[in-house]
PDB file of C-alpha atoms in Angstrom:
ATOM      1  CA  MET A  16     -17.209 -12.886  23.826  1.00  0.00           C
ATOM      2  CA  SER A  17     -14.590 -15.474  22.994  1.00  0.00           C
ATOM      3  CA  GLY A  18     -12.408 -16.474  25.933  1.00  0.00           C
ATOM      4  CA  GLN A  19      -9.329 -17.081  23.793  1.00  0.00           C
ATOM      5  CA  SER A  20      -5.932 -15.925  24.960  1.00  0.00           C
ATOM      6  CA  LEU A  21      -4.551 -12.662  23.632  1.00  0.00           C
ATOM      7  CA  LEU A  22      -2.214 -12.525  20.679  1.00  0.00           C
ATOM      8  CA  ALA A  23       1.558 -12.283  20.886  1.00  0.00           C
ATOM      9  CA  PRO A  24       4.091 -11.549  18.140  1.00  0.00           C
ATOM     10  CA  GLY A  25       5.280 -14.529  16.126  1.00  0.00           C
ATOM     11  CA  GLU A  26       8.338 -15.125  13.953  1.00  0.00           C
ATOM     12  CA  ILE A  27       8.534 -13.149  10.711  1.00  0.00           C
ATOM     13  CA  THR A  28       9.891 -14.949   7.666  1.00  0.00           C
ATOM     14  CA  PRO A  29      12.309 -13.295   5.199  1.00  0.00           C
ATOM     15  CA  ILE A  30      10.952 -10.695   2.785  1.00  0.00           C
ATOM     16  CA  ARG A  31       9.421 -12.276  -0.310  1.00  0.00           C
ATOM     17  CA  SER A  32      10.884 -11.473  -3.710  1.00  0.00           C
ATOM     18  CA  VAL A  33       9.005  -9.718  -6.501  1.00  0.00           C
ATOM     19  CA  PRO A  34       9.899 -10.418 -10.152  1.00  0.00           C
ATOM     20  CA  GLY A  35      12.160  -7.736 -11.571  1.00  0.00           C
ATOM     21  CA  ASN A  36       9.810  -6.917 -14.446  1.00  0.00           C
ATOM     22  CA  ILE A  37       7.080  -5.711 -12.070  1.00  0.00           C
ATOM     23  CA  ARG A  38       7.062  -1.946 -11.572  1.00  0.00           C
ATOM     24  CA  ARG A  39       7.733  -0.817  -7.999  1.00  0.00           C
ATOM     25  CA  PRO A  40       6.087   2.147  -6.258  1.00  0.00           C
ATOM     26  CA  GLU A  41       8.533   5.020  -5.780  1.00  0.00           C
ATOM     27  CA  TYR A  42       8.736   4.499  -2.014  1.00  0.00           C
ATOM     28  CA  VAL A  43      10.234   0.995  -2.144  1.00  0.00           C
ATOM     29  CA  GLY A  44      13.706   1.089  -0.610  1.00  0.00           C
ATOM     30  CA  LYS A  45      13.080   4.487   0.971  1.00  0.00           C
ATOM     31  CA  PRO A  46      12.151   5.332   4.571  1.00  0.00           C
ATOM     32  CA  ALA A  47       8.988   7.148   3.469  1.00  0.00           C
ATOM     33  CA  PRO A  48       7.044   7.956   0.297  1.00  0.00           C
ATOM     34  CA  ALA A  49       7.440  11.258  -1.502  1.00  0.00           C
ATOM     35  CA  PRO A  50       4.653  13.712  -0.578  1.00  0.00           C
ATOM     36  CA  TYR A  51       1.777  13.606  -3.048  1.00  0.00           C
ATOM     37  CA  THR A  52       1.279  16.912  -4.863  1.00  0.00           C
ATOM     38  CA  GLY A  53      -1.218  15.843  -7.521  1.00  0.00           C
ATOM     39  CA  PRO A  54      -4.997  16.285  -7.653  1.00  0.00           C
ATOM     40  CA  GLU A  55      -7.577  14.377  -5.598  1.00  0.00           C
ATOM     41  CA  ILE A  56      -9.840  14.342  -8.672  1.00  0.00           C
ATOM     42  CA  GLN A  57      -8.645  11.765 -11.192  1.00  0.00           C
ATOM     43  CA  ASP A  58      -9.152  11.617 -14.936  1.00  0.00           C
ATOM     44  CA  ALA A  59     -10.921   8.745 -16.657  1.00  0.00           C
ATOM     45  CA  ASP A  60      -7.680   6.986 -17.594  1.00  0.00           C
ATOM     46  CA  THR A  61      -6.438   6.966 -14.000  1.00  0.00           C
ATOM     47  CA  VAL A  62      -9.780   5.670 -12.735  1.00  0.00           C
ATOM     48  CA  GLU A  63      -9.726   2.873 -15.315  1.00  0.00           C
ATOM     49  CA  ARG A  64      -6.227   1.860 -14.214  1.00  0.00           C
ATOM     50  CA  MET A  65      -7.441   1.934 -10.603  1.00  0.00           C
ATOM     51  CA  ARG A  66     -10.258  -0.446 -11.545  1.00  0.00           C
ATOM     52  CA  ILE A  67      -7.617  -2.916 -12.702  1.00  0.00           C
ATOM     53  CA  ALA A  68      -5.517  -2.474  -9.537  1.00  0.00           C
ATOM     54  CA  GLY A  69      -8.616  -2.714  -7.383  1.00  0.00           C
ATOM     55  CA  ARG A  70      -9.804  -5.883  -9.072  1.00  0.00           C
ATOM     56  CA  ILE A  71      -6.443  -7.581  -8.589  1.00  0.00           C
ATOM     57  CA  ALA A  72      -6.354  -6.533  -4.926  1.00  0.00           C
ATOM     58  CA  ALA A  73      -9.873  -7.877  -4.373  1.00  0.00           C
ATOM     59  CA  GLN A  74      -9.065 -11.154  -6.116  1.00  0.00           C
ATOM     60  CA  ALA A  75      -5.830 -11.572  -4.153  1.00  0.00           C
ATOM     61  CA  MET A  76      -7.671 -10.987  -0.881  1.00  0.00           C
ATOM     62  CA  ALA A  77     -10.373 -13.488  -1.834  1.00  0.00           C
ATOM     63  CA  GLU A  78      -7.751 -16.067  -2.779  1.00  0.00           C
ATOM     64  CA  ALA A  79      -5.957 -15.649   0.559  1.00  0.00           C
ATOM     65  CA  ALA A  80      -9.281 -15.810   2.413  1.00  0.00           C
ATOM     66  CA  LYS A  81      -9.963 -19.260   0.927  1.00  0.00           C
ATOM     67  CA  HIS A  82      -7.082 -20.531   3.070  1.00  0.00           C
ATOM     68  CA  ILE A  83      -8.394 -19.175   6.380  1.00  0.00           C
ATOM     69  CA  ALA A  84      -8.820 -22.181   8.670  1.00  0.00           C
ATOM     70  CA  PRO A  85      -7.646 -23.322  12.104  1.00  0.00           C
ATOM     71  CA  GLY A  86      -3.980 -24.354  11.934  1.00  0.00           C
ATOM     72  CA  VAL A  87      -2.996 -22.064   9.042  1.00  0.00           C
ATOM     73  CA  THR A  88      -0.427 -19.319   9.707  1.00  0.00           C
ATOM     74  CA  THR A  89      -0.928 -15.690   8.804  1.00  0.00           C
ATOM     75  CA  ASP A  90       2.365 -15.934   6.906  1.00  0.00           C
ATOM     76  CA  GLU A  91       0.768 -18.533   4.645  1.00  0.00           C
ATOM     77  CA  LEU A  92      -2.073 -16.117   3.867  1.00  0.00           C
ATOM     78  CA  ASP A  93       0.554 -13.516   2.991  1.00  0.00           C
ATOM     79  CA  ARG A  94       2.273 -15.970   0.652  1.00  0.00           C
ATOM     80  CA  VAL A  95      -0.956 -16.698  -1.216  1.00  0.00           C
ATOM     81  CA  ALA A  96      -1.797 -13.018  -1.743  1.00  0.00           C
ATOM     82  CA  HIS A  97       1.801 -12.157  -2.653  1.00  0.00           C
ATOM     83  CA  GLU A  98       2.018 -14.834  -5.317  1.00  0.00           C
ATOM     84  CA  PHE A  99      -1.399 -13.939  -6.731  1.00  0.00           C
ATOM     85  CA  MET A 100      -0.484 -10.276  -7.150  1.00  0.00           C
ATOM     86  CA  CYS A 101       2.898 -11.047  -8.661  1.00  0.00           C
ATOM     87  CA  ASP A 102       1.362 -13.607 -11.039  1.00  0.00           C
ATOM     88  CA  HIS A 103      -0.980 -10.851 -12.257  1.00  0.00           C
ATOM     89  CA  GLY A 104       1.783  -8.301 -12.783  1.00  0.00           C
ATOM     90  CA  ALA A 105       1.027  -6.257  -9.644  1.00  0.00           C
ATOM     91  CA  TYR A 106       3.313  -5.189  -6.829  1.00  0.00           C
ATOM     92  CA  PRO A 107       2.006  -5.736  -3.252  1.00  0.00           C
ATOM     93  CA  SER A 108       1.747  -2.106  -2.118  1.00  0.00           C
ATOM     94  CA  THR A 109       2.422  -2.748   1.572  1.00  0.00           C
ATOM     95  CA  LEU A 110       5.725  -4.536   0.873  1.00  0.00           C
ATOM     96  CA  GLY A 111       8.392  -1.984   1.719  1.00  0.00           C
ATOM     97  CA  TYR A 112       5.942   0.818   2.512  1.00  0.00           C
ATOM     98  CA  ARG A 113       7.677   2.703   5.337  1.00  0.00           C
ATOM     99  CA  GLY A 114       9.566  -0.527   5.985  1.00  0.00           C
ATOM    100  CA  PHE A 115       6.534  -2.817   6.336  1.00  0.00           C
ATOM    101  CA  PRO A 116       7.918  -6.317   5.683  1.00  0.00           C
ATOM    102  CA  LYS A 117       4.952  -8.172   4.193  1.00  0.00           C
ATOM    103  CA  SER A 118       2.508  -8.149   1.286  1.00  0.00           C
ATOM    104  CA  LEU A 119      -0.702  -7.829   3.294  1.00  0.00           C
ATOM    105  CA  CYS A 120      -1.797  -6.873   6.802  1.00  0.00           C
ATOM    106  CA  SER A 121      -3.316  -9.665   8.909  1.00  0.00           C
ATOM    107  CA  SER A 122      -5.162  -8.337  11.956  1.00  0.00           C
ATOM    108  CA  LEU A 123      -6.747 -10.895  14.281  1.00  0.00           C
ATOM    109  CA  ASN A 124      -9.244 -10.424  17.114  1.00  0.00           C
ATOM    110  CA  GLU A 125      -8.032  -7.460  19.217  1.00  0.00           C
ATOM    111  CA  VAL A 126      -5.736  -6.130  16.466  1.00  0.00           C
ATOM    112  CA  ILE A 127      -7.327  -3.016  14.959  1.00  0.00           C
ATOM    113  CA  CYS A 128      -5.047  -2.788  11.937  1.00  0.00           C
ATOM    114  CA  HIS A 129      -1.549  -3.239  10.465  1.00  0.00           C
ATOM    115  CA  GLY A 130      -0.847  -6.688  11.894  1.00  0.00           C
ATOM    116  CA  ILE A 131       2.274  -8.248  10.367  1.00  0.00           C
ATOM    117  CA  PRO A 132       1.879 -11.770   8.939  1.00  0.00           C
ATOM    118  CA  ASP A 133       4.109 -14.186  10.825  1.00  0.00           C
ATOM    119  CA  SER A 134       4.155 -17.657  12.383  1.00  0.00           C
ATOM    120  CA  THR A 135       0.912 -16.985  14.277  1.00  0.00           C
ATOM    121  CA  VAL A 136      -1.445 -19.926  13.830  1.00  0.00           C
ATOM    122  CA  LEU A 137      -5.144 -19.265  13.284  1.00  0.00           C
ATOM    123  CA  ARG A 138      -7.401 -20.750  15.942  1.00  0.00           C
ATOM    124  CA  ASP A 139     -10.979 -21.925  15.817  1.00  0.00           C
ATOM    125  CA  GLY A 140     -13.106 -18.909  16.767  1.00  0.00           C
ATOM    126  CA  ASP A 141     -10.711 -16.193  15.537  1.00  0.00           C
ATOM    127  CA  ILE A 142     -11.826 -13.287  13.406  1.00  0.00           C
ATOM    128  CA  VAL A 143      -9.281 -12.415  10.743  1.00  0.00           C
ATOM    129  CA  ASN A 144      -8.920  -9.140   8.875  1.00  0.00           C
ATOM    130  CA  LEU A 145      -6.956  -9.182   5.626  1.00  0.00           C
ATOM    131  CA  ASP A 146      -5.898  -5.848   4.131  1.00  0.00           C
ATOM    132  CA  VAL A 147      -4.569  -6.124   0.570  1.00  0.00           C
ATOM    133  CA  THR A 148      -3.400  -3.366  -1.781  1.00  0.00           C
ATOM    134  CA  ALA A 149      -2.135  -3.876  -5.324  1.00  0.00           C
ATOM    135  CA  TYR A 150      -0.007  -1.494  -7.409  1.00  0.00           C
ATOM    136  CA  ILE A 151      -0.074  -1.808 -11.179  1.00  0.00           C
ATOM    137  CA  ASN A 152       0.088   0.626 -14.098  1.00  0.00           C
ATOM    138  CA  GLY A 153       1.188   3.341 -11.715  1.00  0.00           C
ATOM    139  CA  VAL A 154      -1.823   3.276  -9.366  1.00  0.00           C
ATOM    140  CA  HIS A 155      -3.038   1.503  -6.214  1.00  0.00           C
ATOM    141  CA  GLY A 156      -6.216  -0.392  -5.299  1.00  0.00           C
ATOM    142  CA  ASP A 157      -6.808  -0.993  -1.573  1.00  0.00           C
ATOM    143  CA  ASN A 158      -9.363  -3.207   0.205  1.00  0.00           C
ATOM    144  CA  ASN A 159      -9.860  -5.253   3.323  1.00  0.00           C
ATOM    145  CA  ALA A 160     -12.410  -7.511   4.960  1.00  0.00           C
ATOM    146  CA  THR A 161     -12.830  -9.467   8.188  1.00  0.00           C
ATOM    147  CA  TYR A 162     -13.420 -13.207   7.980  1.00  0.00           C
ATOM    148  CA  LEU A 163     -14.593 -15.863  10.434  1.00  0.00           C
ATOM    149  CA  CYS A 164     -12.254 -18.739  11.254  1.00  0.00           C
ATOM    150  CA  GLY A 165     -14.144 -21.843  12.267  1.00  0.00           C
ATOM    151  CA  ASP A 166     -16.859 -21.587  14.907  1.00  0.00           C
ATOM    152  CA  VAL A 167     -17.005 -17.911  15.939  1.00  0.00           C
ATOM    153  CA  ASP A 168     -19.029 -16.696  18.926  1.00  0.00           C
ATOM    154  CA  GLU A 169     -22.210 -14.719  18.287  1.00  0.00           C
ATOM    155  CA  GLU A 170     -20.938 -11.409  19.650  1.00  0.00           C
ATOM    156  CA  SER A 171     -17.924 -11.464  17.343  1.00  0.00           C
ATOM    157  CA  ARG A 172     -19.966 -12.621  14.369  1.00  0.00           C
ATOM    158  CA  LEU A 173     -22.412  -9.746  14.806  1.00  0.00           C
ATOM    159  CA  LEU A 174     -19.540  -7.270  15.124  1.00  0.00           C
ATOM    160  CA  VAL A 175     -18.164  -8.451  11.777  1.00  0.00           C
ATOM    161  CA  GLU A 176     -21.566  -8.361  10.099  1.00  0.00           C
ATOM    162  CA  ARG A 177     -22.381  -4.890  11.389  1.00  0.00           C
ATOM    163  CA  THR A 178     -18.979  -3.462  10.510  1.00  0.00           C
ATOM    164  CA  GLU A 179     -19.522  -4.514   6.914  1.00  0.00           C
ATOM    165  CA  GLU A 180     -22.982  -2.960   7.024  1.00  0.00           C
ATOM    166  CA  SER A 181     -21.491   0.304   8.312  1.00  0.00           C
ATOM    167  CA  LEU A 182     -19.229   0.402   5.250  1.00  0.00           C
ATOM    168  CA  ASN A 183     -22.150  -0.299   2.929  1.00  0.00           C
ATOM    169  CA  ARG A 184     -24.162   2.519   4.498  1.00  0.00           C
ATOM    170  CA  ALA A 185     -21.234   4.913   4.251  1.00  0.00           C
ATOM    171  CA  ILE A 186     -20.757   4.146   0.558  1.00  0.00           C
ATOM    172  CA  LYS A 187     -24.437   4.903  -0.066  1.00  0.00           C
ATOM    173  CA  ALA A 188     -23.954   8.293   1.623  1.00  0.00           C
ATOM    174  CA  VAL A 189     -21.284   9.375  -0.876  1.00  0.00           C
ATOM    175  CA  ARG A 190     -22.610  12.106  -3.165  1.00  0.00           C
ATOM    176  CA  PRO A 191     -20.935  14.946  -5.021  1.00  0.00           C
ATOM    177  CA  GLY A 192     -21.591  18.205  -3.208  1.00  0.00           C
ATOM    178  CA  ARG A 193     -21.653  16.615   0.245  1.00  0.00           C
ATOM    179  CA  GLN A 194     -18.915  17.122   2.797  1.00  0.00           C
ATOM    180  CA  ILE A 195     -16.709  14.164   3.648  1.00  0.00           C
ATOM    181  CA  ASN A 196     -17.896  14.237   7.269  1.00  0.00           C
ATOM    182  CA  VAL A 197     -21.214  12.702   6.189  1.00  0.00           C
ATOM    183  CA  ILE A 198     -19.308   9.428   5.800  1.00  0.00           C
ATOM    184  CA  GLY A 199     -18.191   9.337   9.420  1.00  0.00           C
ATOM    185  CA  ARG A 200     -21.579  10.580  10.615  1.00  0.00           C
ATOM    186  CA  VAL A 201     -23.317   7.604   9.007  1.00  0.00           C
ATOM    187  CA  ILE A 202     -20.798   5.092  10.385  1.00  0.00           C
ATOM    188  CA  GLU A 203     -20.755   6.504  13.907  1.00  0.00           C
ATOM    189  CA  SER A 204     -24.531   6.796  14.207  1.00  0.00           C
ATOM    190  CA  TYR A 205     -24.954   3.181  13.099  1.00  0.00           C
ATOM    191  CA  ALA A 206     -22.207   1.879  15.413  1.00  0.00           C
ATOM    192  CA  LYS A 207     -23.715   3.682  18.415  1.00  0.00           C
ATOM    193  CA  ARG A 208     -26.894   1.618  18.070  1.00  0.00           C
ATOM    194  CA  PHE A 209     -24.925  -1.376  19.298  1.00  0.00           C
ATOM    195  CA  GLY A 210     -22.592   0.352  21.736  1.00  0.00           C
ATOM    196  CA  TYR A 211     -19.546  -0.181  19.516  1.00  0.00           C
ATOM    197  CA  GLY A 212     -16.464   1.981  19.624  1.00  0.00           C
ATOM    198  CA  VAL A 213     -15.414   3.731  16.416  1.00  0.00           C
ATOM    199  CA  VAL A 214     -11.648   3.991  15.901  1.00  0.00           C
ATOM    200  CA  ARG A 215     -10.667   7.626  15.358  1.00  0.00           C
ATOM    201  CA  ASP A 216      -6.905   7.728  14.829  1.00  0.00           C
ATOM    202  CA  PHE A 217      -6.797   5.431  11.796  1.00  0.00           C
ATOM    203  CA  THR A 218      -8.837   6.586   8.838  1.00  0.00           C
ATOM    204  CA  GLY A 219      -9.692   6.192   5.207  1.00  0.00           C
ATOM    205  CA  HIS A 220      -7.507   8.082   2.773  1.00  0.00           C
ATOM    206  CA  GLY A 221      -7.118   9.477  -0.686  1.00  0.00           C
ATOM    207  CA  ILE A 222      -5.564   6.987  -3.083  1.00  0.00           C
ATOM    208  CA  ASN A 223      -4.460   7.115  -6.727  1.00  0.00           C
ATOM    209  CA  SER A 224      -0.851   7.060  -7.947  1.00  0.00           C
ATOM    210  CA  SER A 225      -0.122   7.636  -4.245  1.00  0.00           C
ATOM    211  CA  PHE A 226      -0.917   4.956  -1.662  1.00  0.00           C
ATOM    212  CA  HIS A 227      -1.991   7.724   0.774  1.00  0.00           C
ATOM    213  CA  SER A 228      -2.516  11.069  -0.925  1.00  0.00           C
ATOM    214  CA  GLY A 229      -3.070  13.187   2.195  1.00  0.00           C
ATOM    215  CA  LEU A 230      -6.877  13.322   1.958  1.00  0.00           C
ATOM    216  CA  ILE A 231      -8.334  12.024   5.238  1.00  0.00           C
ATOM    217  CA  ILE A 232     -11.665  10.163   5.528  1.00  0.00           C
ATOM    218  CA  PRO A 233     -12.658   9.964   9.240  1.00  0.00           C
ATOM    219  CA  HIS A 234     -15.092   7.263  10.351  1.00  0.00           C
ATOM    220  CA  TYR A 235     -16.633   9.449  13.036  1.00  0.00           C
ATOM    221  CA  ASP A 236     -18.492  12.748  12.662  1.00  0.00           C
ATOM    222  CA  SER A 237     -15.518  15.092  12.460  1.00  0.00           C
ATOM    223  CA  PRO A 238     -16.251  18.839  12.266  1.00  0.00           C
ATOM    224  CA  HIS A 239     -12.950  19.262  10.440  1.00  0.00           C
ATOM    225  CA  ALA A 240     -13.767  16.941   7.514  1.00  0.00           C
ATOM    226  CA  THR A 241     -15.389  19.673   5.439  1.00  0.00           C
ATOM    227  CA  THR A 242     -13.844  18.848   2.058  1.00  0.00           C
ATOM    228  CA  VAL A 243     -16.646  18.649  -0.492  1.00  0.00           C
ATOM    229  CA  MET A 244     -16.826  15.468  -2.539  1.00  0.00           C
ATOM    230  CA  GLN A 245     -16.573  15.945  -6.291  1.00  0.00           C
ATOM    231  CA  PRO A 246     -16.876  13.556  -9.239  1.00  0.00           C
ATOM    232  CA  GLY A 247     -13.560  11.847  -9.903  1.00  0.00           C
ATOM    233  CA  MET A 248     -12.303  11.931  -6.301  1.00  0.00           C
ATOM    234  CA  THR A 249     -10.812   8.590  -5.297  1.00  0.00           C
ATOM    235  CA  PHE A 250     -10.465   7.456  -1.691  1.00  0.00           C
ATOM    236  CA  THR A 251     -10.991   4.575   0.707  1.00  0.00           C
ATOM    237  CA  ILE A 252     -13.628   4.120   3.380  1.00  0.00           C
ATOM    238  CA  GLU A 253     -12.511   1.561   5.981  1.00  0.00           C
ATOM    239  CA  PRO A 254     -14.427   1.663   9.278  1.00  0.00           C
ATOM    240  CA  MET A 255     -12.903  -0.049  12.308  1.00  0.00           C
ATOM    241  CA  LEU A 256     -15.492  -0.880  14.990  1.00  0.00           C
ATOM    242  CA  THR A 257     -14.735  -2.316  18.415  1.00  0.00           C
ATOM    243  CA  LEU A 258     -16.616  -4.177  21.142  1.00  0.00           C
ATOM    244  CA  GLY A 259     -15.199  -1.706  23.666  1.00  0.00           C
ATOM    245  CA  THR A 260     -13.021   1.368  23.620  1.00  0.00           C
ATOM    246  CA  HIS A 261     -11.710   3.051  20.474  1.00  0.00           C
ATOM    247  CA  GLN A 262      -8.430   3.747  22.272  1.00  0.00           C
ATOM    248  CA  TYR A 263      -5.418   1.648  21.376  1.00  0.00           C
ATOM    249  CA  ASP A 264      -1.899   0.503  22.152  1.00  0.00           C
ATOM    250  CA  MET A 265       0.851  -0.287  19.653  1.00  0.00           C
ATOM    251  CA  TRP A 266       3.202  -3.252  19.796  1.00  0.00           C
ATOM    252  CA  ASP A 267       6.943  -2.726  19.823  1.00  0.00           C
ATOM    253  CA  ASP A 268       7.068  -3.571  16.101  1.00  0.00           C
ATOM    254  CA  GLY A 269       5.740  -0.063  15.416  1.00  0.00           C
ATOM    255  CA  TRP A 270       2.872  -1.405  13.299  1.00  0.00           C
ATOM    256  CA  THR A 271       0.485  -3.687  15.163  1.00  0.00           C
ATOM    257  CA  VAL A 272      -2.340  -1.654  16.725  1.00  0.00           C
ATOM    258  CA  VAL A 273      -4.468  -3.357  19.403  1.00  0.00           C
ATOM    259  CA  THR A 274      -7.485  -2.168  21.363  1.00  0.00           C
ATOM    260  CA  LYS A 275      -6.479  -0.795  24.751  1.00  0.00           C
ATOM    261  CA  ASP A 276      -9.017  -3.022  26.500  1.00  0.00           C
ATOM    262  CA  ARG A 277      -8.048  -5.961  24.227  1.00  0.00           C
ATOM    263  CA  LYS A 278     -11.639  -6.452  23.117  1.00  0.00           C
ATOM    264  CA  ARG A 279     -12.288  -7.555  19.571  1.00  0.00           C
ATOM    265  CA  THR A 280     -12.464  -5.288  16.556  1.00  0.00           C
ATOM    266  CA  ALA A 281     -13.439  -5.658  12.901  1.00  0.00           C
ATOM    267  CA  GLN A 282     -12.812  -3.676   9.724  1.00  0.00           C
ATOM    268  CA  PHE A 283     -13.963  -3.534   6.084  1.00  0.00           C
ATOM    269  CA  GLU A 284     -12.655  -1.372   3.258  1.00  0.00           C
ATOM    270  CA  HIS A 285     -13.230  -0.449  -0.373  1.00  0.00           C
ATOM    271  CA  THR A 286     -11.561   1.980  -2.740  1.00  0.00           C
ATOM    272  CA  LEU A 287     -14.147   4.274  -4.372  1.00  0.00           C
ATOM    273  CA  VAL A 288     -14.494   6.914  -7.036  1.00  0.00           C
ATOM    274  CA  VAL A 289     -17.135   9.600  -6.630  1.00  0.00           C
ATOM    275  CA  THR A 290     -19.496   9.614  -9.619  1.00  0.00           C
ATOM    276  CA  GLU A 291     -22.088  12.145 -10.786  1.00  0.00           C
ATOM    277  CA  THR A 292     -24.736  10.338  -8.747  1.00  0.00           C
ATOM    278  CA  GLY A 293     -22.899   8.583  -5.906  1.00  0.00           C
ATOM    279  CA  ALA A 294     -19.940   6.219  -5.702  1.00  0.00           C
ATOM    280  CA  GLU A 295     -18.471   3.376  -7.729  1.00  0.00           C
ATOM    281  CA  ILE A 296     -16.573   0.656  -5.872  1.00  0.00           C
ATOM    282  CA  LEU A 297     -13.237   0.053  -7.588  1.00  0.00           C
ATOM    283  CA  THR A 298     -12.221  -2.968  -5.491  1.00  0.00           C
ATOM    284  CA  LEU A 299     -14.591  -5.589  -6.809  1.00  0.00           C
ATOM    285  CA  PRO A 300     -13.300  -9.031  -7.792  1.00  0.00           C
TER     286      PRO A 300
END
């Protein structure tokens, strides 16, 4: 594995502005979002609006990813995604969500999730997860992917490749009539082939007009995830696999989650809608 030094918090720049004509989610300016009380099954109009949000989120993430290179700061990646979403009439969903100060999450190397973009400079050999969510027309689209920065060691490269494959396999397992725990069963069984840890305390989630609806999508085989999938259900699958333990520590910022053993971790995510025959990915560029 890469012998690079561990990460440390950098300097966070001021909150970026969003044009006043762009609709804000209800939670902006509040300590927490209002509890979601609507259905997990969405009508065709909501799904179509989520396709638009998902496409913008995917395009914003791809645009930011073009700038991943040694010497670039994670704050610069945030700027690119922020401006792309605003230019396309979307609000960056993470900005102001429970006080999060940036427009994407940037999670490098040992950071499992929710890293805050700052003055941290990307190094040759880093792996970089970008998590981008767009809000437009009253709904959210959420996706993330892990990218290679420069010359990445083989162990880390395989972790990234296999984490993406675990997501692909999980998506193929989505079928109406199946319980949600089939998703985690597929991911965990695949990860175990390689001795990877599967993060348990951070999960996929229901998504629609609410960023997190309350529906939980575990990435391990949970006996409690017995909700039956039905056509029209919308949620994310976002496996987080590690080279070591699934246990974690959190930085003092209250957001940045790192592996307890500080070994590397990767993540991939799509927003989906359950169809009559399987799943449709809503976060395609």
